[in-house]
mmCIF file of C-alpha atoms and ligand atoms in Angstrom:
data_model
loop_
_atom_site.group_PDB
_atom_site.id
_atom_site.type_symbol
_atom_site.label_atom_id
_atom_site.label_comp_id
_atom_site.label_asym_id
_atom_site.label_seq_id
_atom_site.Cartn_x
_atom_site.Cartn_y
_atom_site.Cartn_z
ATOM 1 C CA ARG A 1 11.887 2.166 -15.295
ATOM 2 C CA LEU A 2 8.455 1.410 -15.896
ATOM 3 C CA GLU A 3 7.237 -2.321 -16.558
ATOM 4 C CA ASN A 4 3.631 -2.779 -18.155
ATOM 5 C CA LEU A 5 2.397 0.434 -15.953
ATOM 6 C CA THR A 6 -1.696 0.280 -16.008
ATOM 7 C CA LYS A 7 -3.875 2.396 -14.188
ATOM 8 C CA VAL A 8 -7.664 1.644 -14.652
ATOM 9 C CA PHE A 9 -10.100 4.220 -12.722
ATOM 10 C CA VAL A 10 -13.588 2.769 -11.908
ATOM 11 C CA GLU A 11 -16.495 5.349 -11.346
ATOM 12 C CA LYS A 12 -19.405 3.989 -9.667
ATOM 13 C CA LYS A 13 -18.804 0.202 -10.685
ATOM 14 C CA GLN A 14 -19.824 1.596 -14.169
ATOM 15 C CA LYS A 15 -17.204 4.159 -16.755
ATOM 16 C CA GLU A 16 -13.830 2.608 -16.529
ATOM 17 C CA THR A 17 -10.742 4.955 -17.921
ATOM 18 C CA ILE A 18 -7.634 3.373 -19.066
ATOM 19 C CA ALA A 19 -5.673 6.490 -18.083
ATOM 20 C CA VAL A 20 -2.338 4.763 -18.240
ATOM 21 C CA ASN A 21 -2.059 1.629 -20.821
ATOM 22 C CA ASP A 22 0.238 -1.152 -20.321
ATOM 23 C CA MET A 23 3.270 1.214 -20.561
ATOM 24 C CA THR A 24 7.094 0.481 -20.601
ATOM 25 C CA LEU A 25 9.815 2.808 -20.504
ATOM 26 C CA THR A 26 13.373 3.411 -19.340
ATOM 27 C CA ILE A 27 14.236 6.775 -18.410
ATOM 28 C CA PRO A 28 17.449 7.672 -18.763
ATOM 29 C CA SER A 29 19.123 8.814 -15.058
ATOM 30 C CA GLY A 30 20.812 11.996 -14.381
ATOM 31 C CA LYS A 31 18.384 13.748 -17.045
ATOM 32 C CA LEU A 32 15.726 16.225 -17.714
ATOM 33 C CA ILE A 33 12.966 14.452 -19.606
ATOM 34 C CA GLY A 34 10.047 16.160 -20.806
ATOM 35 C CA LEU A 35 6.551 13.953 -20.656
ATOM 36 C CA LEU A 36 4.349 15.665 -23.063
ATOM 37 C CA GLY A 37 1.050 14.890 -24.421
ATOM 38 C CA PRO A 38 -2.555 16.732 -24.779
ATOM 39 C CA SER A 39 -4.635 17.049 -21.845
ATOM 40 C CA GLY A 40 -6.184 13.947 -20.524
ATOM 41 C CA CYS A 41 -3.636 11.521 -21.878
ATOM 42 C CA GLY A 42 -2.443 10.102 -18.811
ATOM 43 C CA LYS A 43 0.488 12.375 -17.648
ATOM 44 C CA SER A 44 -0.429 13.389 -14.196
ATOM 45 C CA THR A 45 -1.521 9.731 -13.593
ATOM 46 C CA THR A 46 1.956 8.436 -14.395
ATOM 47 C CA LEU A 47 3.563 10.536 -12.231
ATOM 48 C CA PHE A 48 1.550 10.467 -9.275
ATOM 49 C CA MET A 49 2.074 6.308 -9.555
ATOM 50 C CA ILE A 50 6.115 7.147 -9.852
ATOM 51 C CA SER A 51 5.338 9.256 -7.071
ATOM 52 C CA GLY A 52 3.417 6.744 -4.819
ATOM 53 C CA LEU A 53 0.842 8.654 -4.314
ATOM 54 C CA LEU A 54 -1.185 6.129 -6.910
ATOM 55 C CA LYS A 55 -1.173 2.918 -6.935
ATOM 56 C CA PRO A 56 -1.222 1.411 -10.119
ATOM 57 C CA THR A 57 -3.690 -1.309 -11.262
ATOM 58 C CA SER A 58 -0.857 -3.137 -12.602
ATOM 59 C CA GLY A 59 2.718 -3.218 -13.758
ATOM 60 C CA LYS A 60 5.850 -2.432 -11.656
ATOM 61 C CA ILE A 61 8.348 0.846 -11.119
ATOM 62 C CA PHE A 62 11.834 0.907 -10.750
ATOM 63 C CA PHE A 63 14.244 3.284 -9.442
ATOM 64 C CA GLY A 64 17.491 1.767 -10.652
ATOM 65 C CA ASN A 65 17.355 -1.997 -9.332
ATOM 66 C CA ASP A 66 15.139 -0.880 -6.978
ATOM 67 C CA ASP A 67 11.410 -2.312 -7.349
ATOM 68 C CA VAL A 68 10.076 0.523 -5.180
ATOM 69 C CA THR A 69 6.185 -0.294 -6.959
ATOM 70 C CA LYS A 70 5.114 -1.410 -3.223
ATOM 71 C CA LEU A 71 7.203 1.249 -1.338
ATOM 72 C CA ALA A 72 5.225 4.023 0.364
ATOM 73 C CA ALA A 73 5.674 7.393 -1.060
ATOM 74 C CA GLU A 74 8.041 8.980 1.659
ATOM 75 C CA LYS A 75 10.310 6.037 1.375
ATOM 76 C CA ARG A 76 10.964 6.236 -2.684
ATOM 77 C CA GLY A 77 13.016 9.254 -2.395
ATOM 78 C CA ILE A 78 11.055 11.971 -4.615
ATOM 79 C CA GLY A 79 11.033 15.480 -4.737
ATOM 80 C CA LEU A 80 7.566 16.432 -5.969
ATOM 81 C CA VAL A 81 6.291 19.888 -7.493
ATOM 82 C CA PHE A 82 2.974 20.828 -8.741
ATOM 83 C CA GLN A 83 1.461 24.121 -10.340
ATOM 84 C CA ASN A 84 -0.165 25.230 -7.447
ATOM 85 C CA TYR A 85 3.489 25.587 -5.257
ATOM 86 C CA ALA A 86 1.111 24.164 -2.096
ATOM 87 C CA LEU A 87 3.530 26.490 -0.196
ATOM 88 C CA TYR A 88 2.173 26.835 3.926
ATOM 89 C CA PRO A 89 1.210 30.215 3.798
ATOM 90 C CA HIS A 90 1.449 30.506 7.625
ATOM 91 C CA MET A 91 5.027 29.614 7.381
ATOM 92 C CA THR A 92 8.454 31.374 6.172
ATOM 93 C CA VAL A 93 10.626 30.495 3.179
ATOM 94 C CA GLN A 94 12.716 28.639 5.322
ATOM 95 C CA GLN A 95 10.029 26.868 7.597
ATOM 96 C CA ASN A 96 8.507 25.592 4.139
ATOM 97 C CA ILE A 97 11.921 24.411 2.865
ATOM 98 C CA MET A 98 13.001 22.747 6.240
ATOM 99 C CA PHE A 99 9.355 20.975 6.530
ATOM 100 C CA PRO A 100 10.329 17.842 5.189
ATOM 101 C CA LEU A 101 13.297 17.313 7.411
ATOM 102 C CA GLU A 102 11.406 17.635 10.438
ATOM 103 C CA ASN A 103 10.032 14.065 10.707
ATOM 104 C CA LEU A 104 13.510 12.990 9.951
ATOM 105 C CA ASN A 105 16.409 12.476 12.378
ATOM 106 C CA VAL A 106 18.229 15.852 11.045
ATOM 107 C CA LYS A 107 19.980 17.725 13.623
ATOM 108 C CA ARG A 108 18.763 21.522 13.889
ATOM 109 C CA ASP A 109 21.645 23.100 12.409
ATOM 110 C CA GLU A 110 22.108 20.657 9.578
ATOM 111 C CA ALA A 111 18.469 21.352 8.571
ATOM 112 C CA ILE A 112 19.128 25.170 8.726
ATOM 113 C CA GLU A 113 22.256 24.488 6.953
ATOM 114 C CA ARG A 114 20.776 22.188 4.306
ATOM 115 C CA THR A 115 17.516 24.800 4.091
ATOM 116 C CA TYR A 116 20.206 27.745 3.379
ATOM 117 C CA ASP A 117 22.280 25.737 0.562
ATOM 118 C CA MET A 118 18.844 24.888 -1.298
ATOM 119 C CA ALA A 119 17.957 28.567 -0.787
ATOM 120 C CA LYS A 120 20.864 29.129 -2.649
ATOM 121 C CA LEU A 121 20.602 26.847 -5.643
ATOM 122 C CA VAL A 122 17.582 28.270 -6.258
ATOM 123 C CA GLY A 123 18.388 31.558 -5.871
ATOM 124 C CA ILE A 124 16.089 32.661 -3.055
ATOM 125 C CA GLU A 125 18.210 32.790 -0.215
ATOM 126 C CA GLU A 126 17.696 36.557 0.224
ATOM 127 C CA LEU A 127 13.774 35.571 1.122
ATOM 128 C CA LEU A 128 14.043 32.932 3.505
ATOM 129 C CA ASP A 129 12.212 35.084 6.193
ATOM 130 C CA ARG A 130 9.179 36.400 4.051
ATOM 131 C CA LYS A 131 5.677 34.550 3.938
ATOM 132 C CA PRO A 132 4.865 33.008 0.260
ATOM 133 C CA GLY A 133 2.348 35.484 0.374
ATOM 134 C CA GLN A 134 5.341 38.047 -0.101
ATOM 135 C CA LEU A 135 6.957 36.788 -3.080
ATOM 136 C CA SER A 136 5.741 36.932 -6.552
ATOM 137 C CA GLY A 137 4.796 33.136 -8.388
ATOM 138 C CA GLY A 138 8.206 32.644 -9.924
ATOM 139 C CA GLN A 139 9.833 32.953 -6.088
ATOM 140 C CA GLN A 140 6.710 30.928 -4.497
ATOM 141 C CA GLN A 141 8.030 28.094 -7.335
ATOM 142 C CA ARG A 142 11.870 28.399 -6.229
ATOM 143 C CA VAL A 143 10.803 27.791 -3.008
ATOM 144 C CA ALA A 144 8.037 25.041 -3.595
ATOM 145 C CA ILE A 145 11.536 23.700 -5.537
ATOM 146 C CA ALA A 146 14.116 24.251 -3.038
ATOM 147 C CA ARG A 147 11.752 22.253 -0.800
ATOM 148 C CA ALA A 148 11.199 19.486 -3.044
ATOM 149 C CA LEU A 149 15.456 19.062 -3.126
ATOM 150 C CA VAL A 150 16.212 19.177 0.667
ATOM 151 C CA LYS A 151 15.619 15.302 1.545
ATOM 152 C CA LYS A 152 18.455 14.760 -1.619
ATOM 153 C CA PRO A 153 15.679 12.639 -3.815
ATOM 154 C CA ARG A 154 16.597 10.600 -6.287
ATOM 155 C CA VAL A 155 14.002 11.406 -8.314
ATOM 156 C CA LEU A 156 12.667 15.208 -9.036
ATOM 157 C CA LEU A 157 8.924 15.193 -10.447
ATOM 158 C CA LEU A 158 7.327 18.216 -11.800
ATOM 159 C CA ASP A 159 3.560 18.583 -12.638
ATOM 160 C CA GLU A 160 3.095 21.111 -15.296
ATOM 161 C CA PRO A 161 5.126 23.610 -12.600
ATOM 162 C CA LEU A 162 5.279 26.768 -14.776
ATOM 163 C CA SER A 163 1.512 26.838 -16.057
ATOM 164 C CA ASN A 164 0.911 29.104 -13.205
ATOM 165 C CA LEU A 165 2.911 31.780 -14.069
ATOM 166 C CA ASP A 166 2.808 34.743 -16.537
ATOM 167 C CA ALA A 167 4.975 34.330 -19.583
ATOM 168 C CA ARG A 168 7.994 36.408 -18.637
ATOM 169 C CA LEU A 169 8.281 34.317 -15.467
ATOM 170 C CA ARG A 170 7.341 31.225 -17.381
ATOM 171 C CA LEU A 171 10.483 31.512 -19.296
ATOM 172 C CA GLN A 172 12.712 32.417 -16.661
ATOM 173 C CA THR A 173 11.726 29.889 -14.413
ATOM 174 C CA ARG A 174 12.150 27.156 -17.056
ATOM 175 C CA GLU A 175 16.083 28.111 -17.507
ATOM 176 C CA GLU A 176 16.400 28.146 -13.755
ATOM 177 C CA ILE A 177 14.775 24.520 -13.598
ATOM 178 C CA LYS A 178 17.247 23.515 -16.366
ATOM 179 C CA ARG A 179 20.162 24.935 -14.553
ATOM 180 C CA ILE A 180 19.132 23.460 -11.447
ATOM 181 C CA GLN A 181 18.832 20.394 -13.087
ATOM 182 C CA ARG A 182 22.633 20.249 -14.695
ATOM 183 C CA GLU A 183 23.766 21.821 -11.141
ATOM 184 C CA THR A 184 22.252 18.955 -9.111
ATOM 185 C CA GLY A 185 22.572 15.942 -11.992
ATOM 186 C CA ILE A 186 18.761 14.726 -10.154
ATOM 187 C CA THR A 187 17.177 12.281 -12.346
ATOM 188 C CA THR A 188 13.934 14.857 -13.055
ATOM 189 C CA ILE A 189 10.713 14.474 -15.203
ATOM 190 C CA PHE A 190 8.629 17.510 -16.189
ATOM 191 C CA VAL A 191 5.029 16.765 -17.365
ATOM 192 C CA THR A 192 4.006 19.633 -19.714
ATOM 193 C CA HIS A 193 1.277 20.090 -22.684
ATOM 194 C CA ASP A 194 3.322 22.721 -23.891
ATOM 195 C CA GLN A 195 5.453 21.768 -26.956
ATOM 196 C CA GLU A 196 7.778 24.317 -27.121
ATOM 197 C CA GLU A 197 8.220 24.131 -23.426
ATOM 198 C CA ALA A 198 9.203 20.317 -23.364
ATOM 199 C CA MET A 199 11.496 21.307 -26.474
ATOM 200 C CA SER A 200 13.292 24.153 -24.731
ATOM 201 C CA ILE A 201 13.793 22.452 -21.753
ATOM 202 C CA SER A 202 13.871 18.794 -22.138
ATOM 203 C CA ASP A 203 17.279 16.328 -23.171
ATOM 204 C CA GLU A 204 14.781 13.819 -24.013
ATOM 205 C CA ILE A 205 11.093 14.124 -24.680
ATOM 206 C CA VAL A 206 8.361 11.248 -24.125
ATOM 207 C CA VAL A 207 5.299 11.634 -25.969
ATOM 208 C CA MET A 208 2.114 10.488 -24.592
ATOM 209 C CA ASN A 209 -0.916 9.978 -25.933
ATOM 210 C CA TYR A 210 -3.895 7.714 -24.857
ATOM 211 C CA GLY A 211 -2.543 6.551 -22.010
ATOM 212 C CA VAL A 212 0.698 5.288 -24.227
ATOM 213 C CA THR A 213 4.073 6.357 -25.039
ATOM 214 C CA GLN A 214 4.121 7.257 -28.721
ATOM 215 C CA GLN A 215 7.985 8.029 -28.824
ATOM 216 C CA MET A 216 10.856 8.835 -26.783
ATOM 217 C CA GLY A 217 14.234 11.007 -27.764
ATOM 218 C CA GLU A 218 15.772 14.359 -28.058
ATOM 219 C CA PRO A 219 13.904 17.088 -28.934
ATOM 220 C CA GLN A 220 15.037 17.867 -32.592
ATOM 221 C CA LYS A 221 14.055 13.959 -33.068
ATOM 222 C CA VAL A 222 10.891 13.775 -31.618
ATOM 223 C CA TYR A 223 8.313 14.667 -34.135
ATOM 224 C CA THR A 224 5.160 15.856 -32.709
ATOM 225 C CA ASN A 225 1.265 15.058 -34.333
ATOM 226 C CA PRO A 226 -0.776 18.222 -31.993
HETATM 227 P P1 LIG B 301 -3.135 14.422 -18.056
HETATM 228 O O1 LIG B 301 -2.257 15.050 -17.270
HETATM 229 O O2 LIG B 301 -2.210 14.248 -18.943
HETATM 230 O O3 LIG B 301 -4.231 15.620 -18.309
HETATM 231 P P2 LIG B 301 -4.205 12.357 -16.185
HETATM 232 O O4 LIG B 301 -3.511 11.286 -16.059
HETATM 233 O O5 LIG B 301 -4.380 13.628 -15.261
HETATM 234 O O6 LIG B 301 -4.093 13.254 -17.713
HETATM 235 O O7 LIG B 301 -5.442 11.715 -16.679
HETATM 236 C C1 LIG B 301 -6.085 10.621 -17.554
HETATM 237 C C2 LIG B 301 -7.483 10.441 -18.015
HETATM 238 O O8 LIG B 301 -7.629 10.056 -16.533
HETATM 239 C C3 LIG B 301 -8.273 11.466 -17.833
HETATM 240 O O9 LIG B 301 -8.882 10.645 -18.992
HETATM 241 C C4 LIG B 301 -8.706 11.464 -16.437
HETATM 242 O O10 LIG B 301 -10.094 11.936 -17.122
HETATM 243 C C5 LIG B 301 -8.842 10.556 -15.904
HETATM 244 N N1 LIG B 301 -8.754 10.098 -14.841
HETATM 245 C C6 LIG B 301 -7.615 10.651 -13.863
HETATM 246 N N2 LIG B 301 -8.029 11.006 -12.429
HETATM 247 C C7 LIG B 301 -8.856 10.024 -12.634
HETATM 248 C C8 LIG B 301 -9.881 9.710 -11.097
HETATM 249 N N3 LIG B 301 -8.891 10.103 -9.928
HETATM 250 N N4 LIG B 301 -10.823 9.365 -11.497
HETATM 251 C C9 LIG B 301 -11.142 9.044 -12.632
HETATM 252 N N5 LIG B 301 -10.751 9.157 -13.978
HETATM 253 C C10 LIG B 301 -9.530 9.612 -13.504
HETATM 254 P P1 LIG B 302 6.910 40.059 -10.211
HETATM 255 O O1 LIG B 302 7.239 41.502 -11.621
HETATM 256 O O2 LIG B 302 8.083 38.713 -10.444
HETATM 257 O O3 LIG B 302 5.945 39.223 -10.974
HETATM 258 P P2 LIG B 302 6.439 41.046 -8.131
HETATM 259 O O4 LIG B 302 5.852 42.235 -8.857
HETATM 260 O O5 LIG B 302 5.421 40.065 -7.840
HETATM 261 O O6 LIG B 302 7.533 40.266 -9.296
HETATM 262 O O7 LIG B 302 7.645 41.370 -7.073
HETATM 263 C C1 LIG B 302 8.524 41.804 -7.318
HETATM 264 C C2 LIG B 302 9.275 42.491 -6.067
HETATM 265 O O8 LIG B 302 8.365 42.583 -4.827
HETATM 266 C C3 LIG B 302 9.674 40.609 -5.642
HETATM 267 O O9 LIG B 302 10.987 41.039 -5.456
HETATM 268 C C4 LIG B 302 9.074 40.155 -4.643
HETATM 269 O O10 LIG B 302 9.586 39.580 -3.172
HETATM 270 C C5 LIG B 302 8.505 42.003 -4.133
HETATM 271 N N1 LIG B 302 7.140 41.382 -3.528
HETATM 272 C C6 LIG B 302 6.189 41.051 -4.398
HETATM 273 N N2 LIG B 302 4.925 41.012 -3.259
HETATM 274 C C7 LIG B 302 5.628 41.074 -2.145
HETATM 275 C C8 LIG B 302 4.997 41.972 -1.036
HETATM 276 N N3 LIG B 302 3.552 41.412 -0.652
HETATM 277 N N4 LIG B 302 5.653 41.997 0.449
HETATM 278 C C9 LIG B 302 6.724 42.189 0.088
HETATM 279 N N5 LIG B 302 7.501 41.844 -1.238
HETATM 280 C C10 LIG B 302 6.693 41.845 -2.081
#
């Protein structure tokens, strides 16, 4: 739940940009929510504040009843996937997926098992010994999703995860994301500027513009003004 969330960027003490403007929003748990809006409307800024990578100027963020506004990103229990995957090129797929578990008190055997389970969930269990450079874009994005899920986060945040993929892989990967969300039941926020993509993947769509929520509802019930 976002409560009066606001982010103002100040550049060189002169220009102010109100990226997110007093946004109040309750996101249903266990669903796949599409956060849709034109470029520059504040989607990434919202996602970065939810993740804890960016501090709000004012307002609050709750996960369930927990106020996480002041919690560090690592302590929020979120999984993040960006459009450019950000995999470690020198590590294998297995090492990439396992990496978030290294600083936790997870025994090696269990880490390997959880890594395998996640790889299987996203359908890349045959590719664990490869390096990212030996994978297609769609496969790399699945690795990124497995890595985001291995810590069993409460919320999965996907920032334009399909935009670097070609048309065919985009369709295929979005079906995969939908399936993974259904199988795990994890609350997922999927940021996109692509209306068709949002309509096809989301249980509910939040339409954003100029830093505020314009509408929220099931895809068929949301009408957007391009
Ligand atoms: P979207 O993800 O919807 O494309 P963003 O959240 O990236 O939009 O950006 C919202 C607004 O905030 C834009 O006007 C953008 O230029 C501005 N903005 C984003 N990040 C910064 C920053 N670090 N400094 C200054 N302005 C920023
Ligand atoms: P797509 O058709 O999905 O874009 P690619 O043509 O990139 O996929 O790859 C087809 C298959 O070849 C995939 O299974 C991928 O893992 C494998 N592959 C691609 N590049 C390499 C590489 N450099 N080394 C080994 N396997 C590769």
